[in-house]
Coordinates of C-alpha atoms in Angstrom, one line a residue:
X185 CA 109.7 100.0 67.1
X186 CA 109.2 98.1 64.0
X187 CA 106.1 96.1 62.7
X188 CA 108.1 93.0 63.1
X189 CA 108.3 93.4 66.7
X190 CA 104.6 94.0 66.9
X191 CA 104.1 91.1 64.8
X192 CA 106.1 88.7 66.8
X193 CA 104.3 90.0 70.0
X194 CA 100.6 89.3 68.4
X195 CA 102.2 86.0 67.5
X196 CA 103.0 85.0 71.0
X197 CA 99.8 86.7 72.5
X198 CA 98.1 84.1 70.1
X199 CA 99.8 81.2 71.4
X200 CA 99.3 82.1 74.9
X201 CA 95.6 82.2 74.3
X202 CA 95.9 78.9 72.6
X203 CA 97.6 77.4 75.6
X204 CA 95.0 78.9 77.9
X205 CA 92.2 77.2 75.9
X206 CA 94.1 73.9 75.8
X207 CA 94.5 74.3 79.8
X208 CA 90.6 75.0 80.2
X209 CA 89.8 71.6 78.2
X210 CA 92.1 69.8 80.3
X211 CA 90.7 71.2 83.6
X212 CA 87.3 70.2 82.4
X213 CA 88.4 66.3 81.9
X214 CA 89.9 66.3 85.3
X215 CA 87.1 67.8 87.0
X216 CA 85.1 65.0 85.3
X217 CA 87.3 62.3 86.6
X218 CA 87.3 63.9 90.0
X219 CA 83.5 63.6 90.0
X220 CA 83.5 60.0 88.8
X221 CA 85.8 58.9 91.2
X222 CA 84.0 60.9 93.9
X223 CA 80.6 59.4 93.0
X224 CA 82.1 55.9 92.3
X225 CA 85.2 55.3 94.0
X226 CA 84.9 51.5 93.6
X227 CA 85.2 51.9 90.3
X228 CA 89.1 52.1 90.3
X229 CA 89.3 48.6 91.5
X230 CA 87.1 46.9 88.6
X231 CA 89.6 45.0 86.2
X232 CA 90.3 47.2 83.3
X233 CA 89.6 50.6 84.5
X234 CA 92.5 53.2 83.8
X235 CA 90.6 56.2 85.4
X236 CA 93.8 57.0 87.9
X237 CA 96.3 56.3 85.3
X238 CA 94.3 58.7 83.0
X239 CA 94.2 61.1 85.7
X240 CA 98.0 61.3 85.8
X241 CA 98.2 61.7 82.3
X242 CA 95.8 64.7 82.3
X243 CA 97.8 66.3 85.4
X244 CA 100.8 65.7 83.6
X245 CA 99.6 67.7 80.3
X246 CA 98.2 70.4 82.7
X247 CA 101.4 70.7 84.2
X248 CA 103.4 70.9 80.9
X249 CA 100.8 73.3 79.5
X250 CA 101.1 75.7 82.8
X251 CA 104.8 75.5 82.1
X252 CA 104.7 76.7 78.7
X253 CA 102.2 79.6 79.5
X254 CA 104.8 80.8 82.2
X255 CA 107.7 80.5 79.1
X256 CA 105.5 82.6 76.8
X257 CA 104.3 85.1 79.4
X258 CA 108.0 85.6 80.4
X259 CA 109.0 86.0 76.6
X260 CA 106.2 88.5 75.9
X261 CA 107.3 90.6 79.3
X262 CA 110.7 90.6 77.8
X263 CA 109.6 91.7 74.1
X264 CA 107.7 94.9 75.8
X265 CA 110.5 95.7 78.1
X266 CA 112.6 96.0 74.7
X267 CA 110.5 98.4 72.9
X268 CA 108.7 100.3 75.7
X269 CA 110.3 103.6 76.8
X270 CA 111.8 104.2 80.2
X271 CA 110.0 105.7 82.8
X272 CA 106.9 104.8 84.8
X273 CA 104.4 102.5 83.1
X274 CA 100.7 101.2 83.7
X275 CA 97.1 102.3 83.7
X276 CA 95.6 104.6 86.1
X277 CA 93.5 103.2 89.0
X278 CA 89.9 103.1 88.5
X279 CA 88.3 105.6 90.7
X280 CA 84.2 105.5 92.4
X281 CA 82.8 108.8 91.4
X282 CA 84.6 112.1 90.7
X283 CA 87.9 113.5 92.5
X284 CA 91.2 115.0 92.2
X285 CA 93.0 112.4 94.3
X286 CA 96.1 111.1 92.6
X287 CA 95.6 108.2 90.1
X288 CA 98.0 105.2 90.7
X289 CA 98.6 102.3 88.5
X290 CA 97.0 99.0 88.9
X291 CA 98.6 96.0 90.2
X292 CA 99.2 93.5 87.5
X293 CA 99.3 89.7 88.1
X294 CA 101.5 87.2 86.2
X295 CA 99.4 85.0 84.0
X296 CA 100.9 82.0 85.5
X297 CA 98.8 82.6 89.0
X298 CA 98.0 79.1 90.1
X299 CA 94.2 78.3 88.6
X300 CA 92.1 77.0 91.7
X301 CA 90.4 73.7 90.5
X302 CA 88.0 72.7 93.2
X303 CA 85.9 69.7 91.9
X304 CA 83.8 68.5 95.0
X305 CA 80.2 69.0 94.5
X306 CA 79.7 71.2 97.4
X307 CA 82.5 73.2 96.0
X308 CA 80.4 74.0 93.1
X309 CA 77.5 74.7 95.1
X310 CA 79.4 77.2 97.0
X311 CA 80.3 78.8 93.4
X312 CA 76.4 79.1 92.6
X313 CA 75.4 80.4 95.8
X314 CA 77.7 83.6 95.0
X315 CA 75.2 84.9 92.5
X316 CA 74.5 88.5 93.2
X317 CA 77.6 88.9 95.4
X318 CA 80.4 90.8 94.6
X319 CA 83.7 88.8 94.6
X320 CA 87.5 89.5 93.4
X321 CA 88.1 88.5 89.7
X322 CA 91.4 88.2 87.9
X323 CA 90.4 89.8 84.2
X324 CA 92.1 90.5 81.1
X325 CA 90.4 93.8 80.0
X326 CA 90.6 95.2 76.7
X327 CA 93.8 96.0 75.2
X328 CA 95.7 94.8 78.3
X329 CA 98.5 92.9 78.0
X330 CA 98.3 91.5 81.7
X331 CA 95.7 90.3 83.9
X332 CA 94.1 92.7 86.6
X333 CA 92.2 92.1 90.0
X334 CA 89.1 94.0 90.4
X335 CA 85.7 93.7 92.0
X336 CA 82.8 92.4 90.2
X337 CA 79.2 90.9 90.6
X338 CA 78.6 87.6 90.2
X339 CA 75.4 87.0 87.6
X340 CA 75.6 83.4 87.0
X341 CA 77.5 80.2 87.4
X342 CA 77.5 77.7 84.9
X343 CA 78.0 74.3 86.4
X344 CA 78.7 72.5 83.4
X345 CA 81.3 74.7 81.9
X346 CA 82.5 75.8 85.4
X347 CA 82.4 79.3 84.4
X348 CA 81.1 82.4 86.1
X349 CA 79.3 85.3 84.2
X350 CA 80.1 88.8 86.0
X351 CA 79.5 92.2 85.8
X352 CA 82.0 95.1 86.1
X353 CA 79.6 97.7 87.4
X354 CA 82.6 100.2 87.7
X355 CA 84.9 100.1 84.8
X356 CA 86.6 103.8 85.6
X357 CA 87.7 106.2 83.5
X358 CA 90.6 104.3 82.2
X359 CA 88.3 101.6 80.0
X360 CA 87.5 102.5 76.8
X361 CA 83.8 103.0 77.7
X362 CA 82.2 104.4 80.6
X363 CA 79.6 101.3 80.5
X364 CA 79.4 98.6 82.3
X365 CA 81.1 95.4 81.1
X366 CA 80.6 91.8 81.2
X367 CA 83.2 88.8 81.4
X368 CA 82.9 84.9 81.5
X369 CA 85.5 83.6 83.9
X370 CA 86.8 80.2 85.0
X371 CA 86.4 79.2 88.5
X372 CA 90.0 80.0 89.1
X373 CA 89.9 83.5 88.5
X374 CA 87.4 84.1 91.2
X375 CA 88.1 84.5 95.0
X376 CA 84.9 85.1 97.3
X377 CA 85.0 87.9 99.6
X378 CA 84.5 87.4 103.4
X379 CA 80.8 88.0 104.6
X380 CA 80.5 91.3 105.4
X381 CA 78.1 90.5 108.3
X382 CA 80.5 87.7 109.7
X383 CA 84.2 89.1 110.7
X384 CA 84.7 85.6 111.8
X385 CA 84.8 84.6 108.0
X386 CA 87.7 86.4 107.6
X387 CA 91.3 84.9 107.6
X388 CA 93.5 86.2 110.5
X389 CA 96.1 87.6 108.5
X390 CA 99.6 87.9 110.6
X391 CA 101.6 91.1 110.3
X392 CA 103.9 90.8 107.2
X393 CA 101.4 88.7 105.5
X394 CA 101.0 89.6 101.6
X395 CA 97.5 89.9 100.6
X396 CA 95.4 91.6 97.8
X397 CA 93.1 94.3 99.0
X398 CA 90.7 97.1 97.7
X399 CA 92.5 100.2 97.6
X400 CA 90.4 103.0 99.4
X401 CA 88.3 104.5 96.9
X402 CA 88.7 102.4 94.1
X403 CA 87.3 99.0 92.7
X404 CA 90.4 97.3 92.2
X405 CA 92.6 94.8 94.0
X406 CA 96.5 95.4 94.8
X407 CA 99.0 93.9 96.5
X408 CA 99.4 94.9 100.1
X409 CA 101.3 93.8 103.3
X410 CA 99.3 93.5 106.5
X411 CA 100.6 95.7 109.5
X412 CA 97.7 94.8 112.0
X413 CA 95.1 92.3 111.3
X414 CA 91.4 92.6 112.1
X415 CA 91.1 90.5 115.2
X416 CA 93.7 92.3 116.9
X417 CA 91.8 95.9 116.8
X418 CA 88.6 97.1 118.1
X419 CA 87.2 97.5 114.7
X420 CA 86.5 95.1 112.0
X421 CA 89.6 96.5 109.5
X422 CA 93.1 95.7 108.2
X423 CA 95.7 98.1 108.3
X424 CA 97.6 97.6 105.3
X425 CA 100.4 99.1 103.5
X426 CA 100.0 98.9 99.5
X427 CA 102.8 98.2 97.0
X428 CA 103.5 101.4 94.9
X429 CA 101.9 103.7 97.3
X430 CA 104.8 105.7 98.7
X431 CA 104.3 109.3 99.7
X432 CA 107.0 111.3 101.2
X433 CA 109.3 108.4 100.7
X434 CA 107.6 106.0 103.0
X435 CA 104.2 103.7 102.7
X436 CA 101.0 105.1 104.5
X437 CA 99.2 102.8 106.3
X438 CA 95.7 102.5 105.0
X439 CA 92.6 101.0 106.7
X440 CA 90.5 98.7 104.8
X441 CA 87.4 96.6 105.8
X442 CA 87.9 92.9 106.4
X443 CA 85.6 91.9 103.7
X444 CA 87.3 93.7 101.3
X445 CA 91.0 91.5 101.7
X446 CA 91.5 88.5 100.4
X447 CA 94.6 85.9 100.3
X448 CA 97.2 86.3 97.8
X449 CA 96.8 83.8 95.1
X450 CA 99.0 81.0 95.1
X451 CA 102.1 81.3 92.4
X452 CA 101.7 85.3 92.5
X453 CA 104.9 86.9 91.6
X454 CA 105.4 90.2 93.1

């Protein structure tokens, strides 16, 4: 591994960060126009109004930035593959409390997971109502190359910036510090869990459906395949098979409460 290899990776990482910031700015502009059109839809009929053409330009810019982000992400993956030693990679799973259970790597998600872009007022209110709730969050921990999904607690939602302030209450033994960590995340990085007291609020995932679920004994979410949906059983649990969870040549079936399972984000690449 040479210093030039590291320099190239860091340079592309800076470019990836710039693209993400540009996308957030475009997203804010799109949401402003959405709000304007929702509040006064008749404005598009006025002579000289360019709201729709402006919206088209913003959508095009957002798509171009997303494509560029995907290209840079793939380039970074290739650069890292070229310098990483062969063999299993990844960080250990975060554990709650002590134990000698085997640690498994976190599932990483590609950086081009599609961002959610809710713009309607009731969606913003729903986000604000999540204060104090646990949600699934896509976060880039310190020193991490790829994003990860884990459970956080919502502290505050800022409607103007469309950002969540969240708390990682169980950083786990794979973090630099054992203390709790706070993050500011855009709306698209958050997926609410179903209400724990309302099984009907959980999707009826069919067998074979890919989902993100909290692995038993951890605070991290991993890709899993549904074996049995919670509405087909006497209990309000799903039976799942987690990726990279092989034991004795097969994937064990694990029971997960319905309120710890969310849909696989659109654009996720297994």
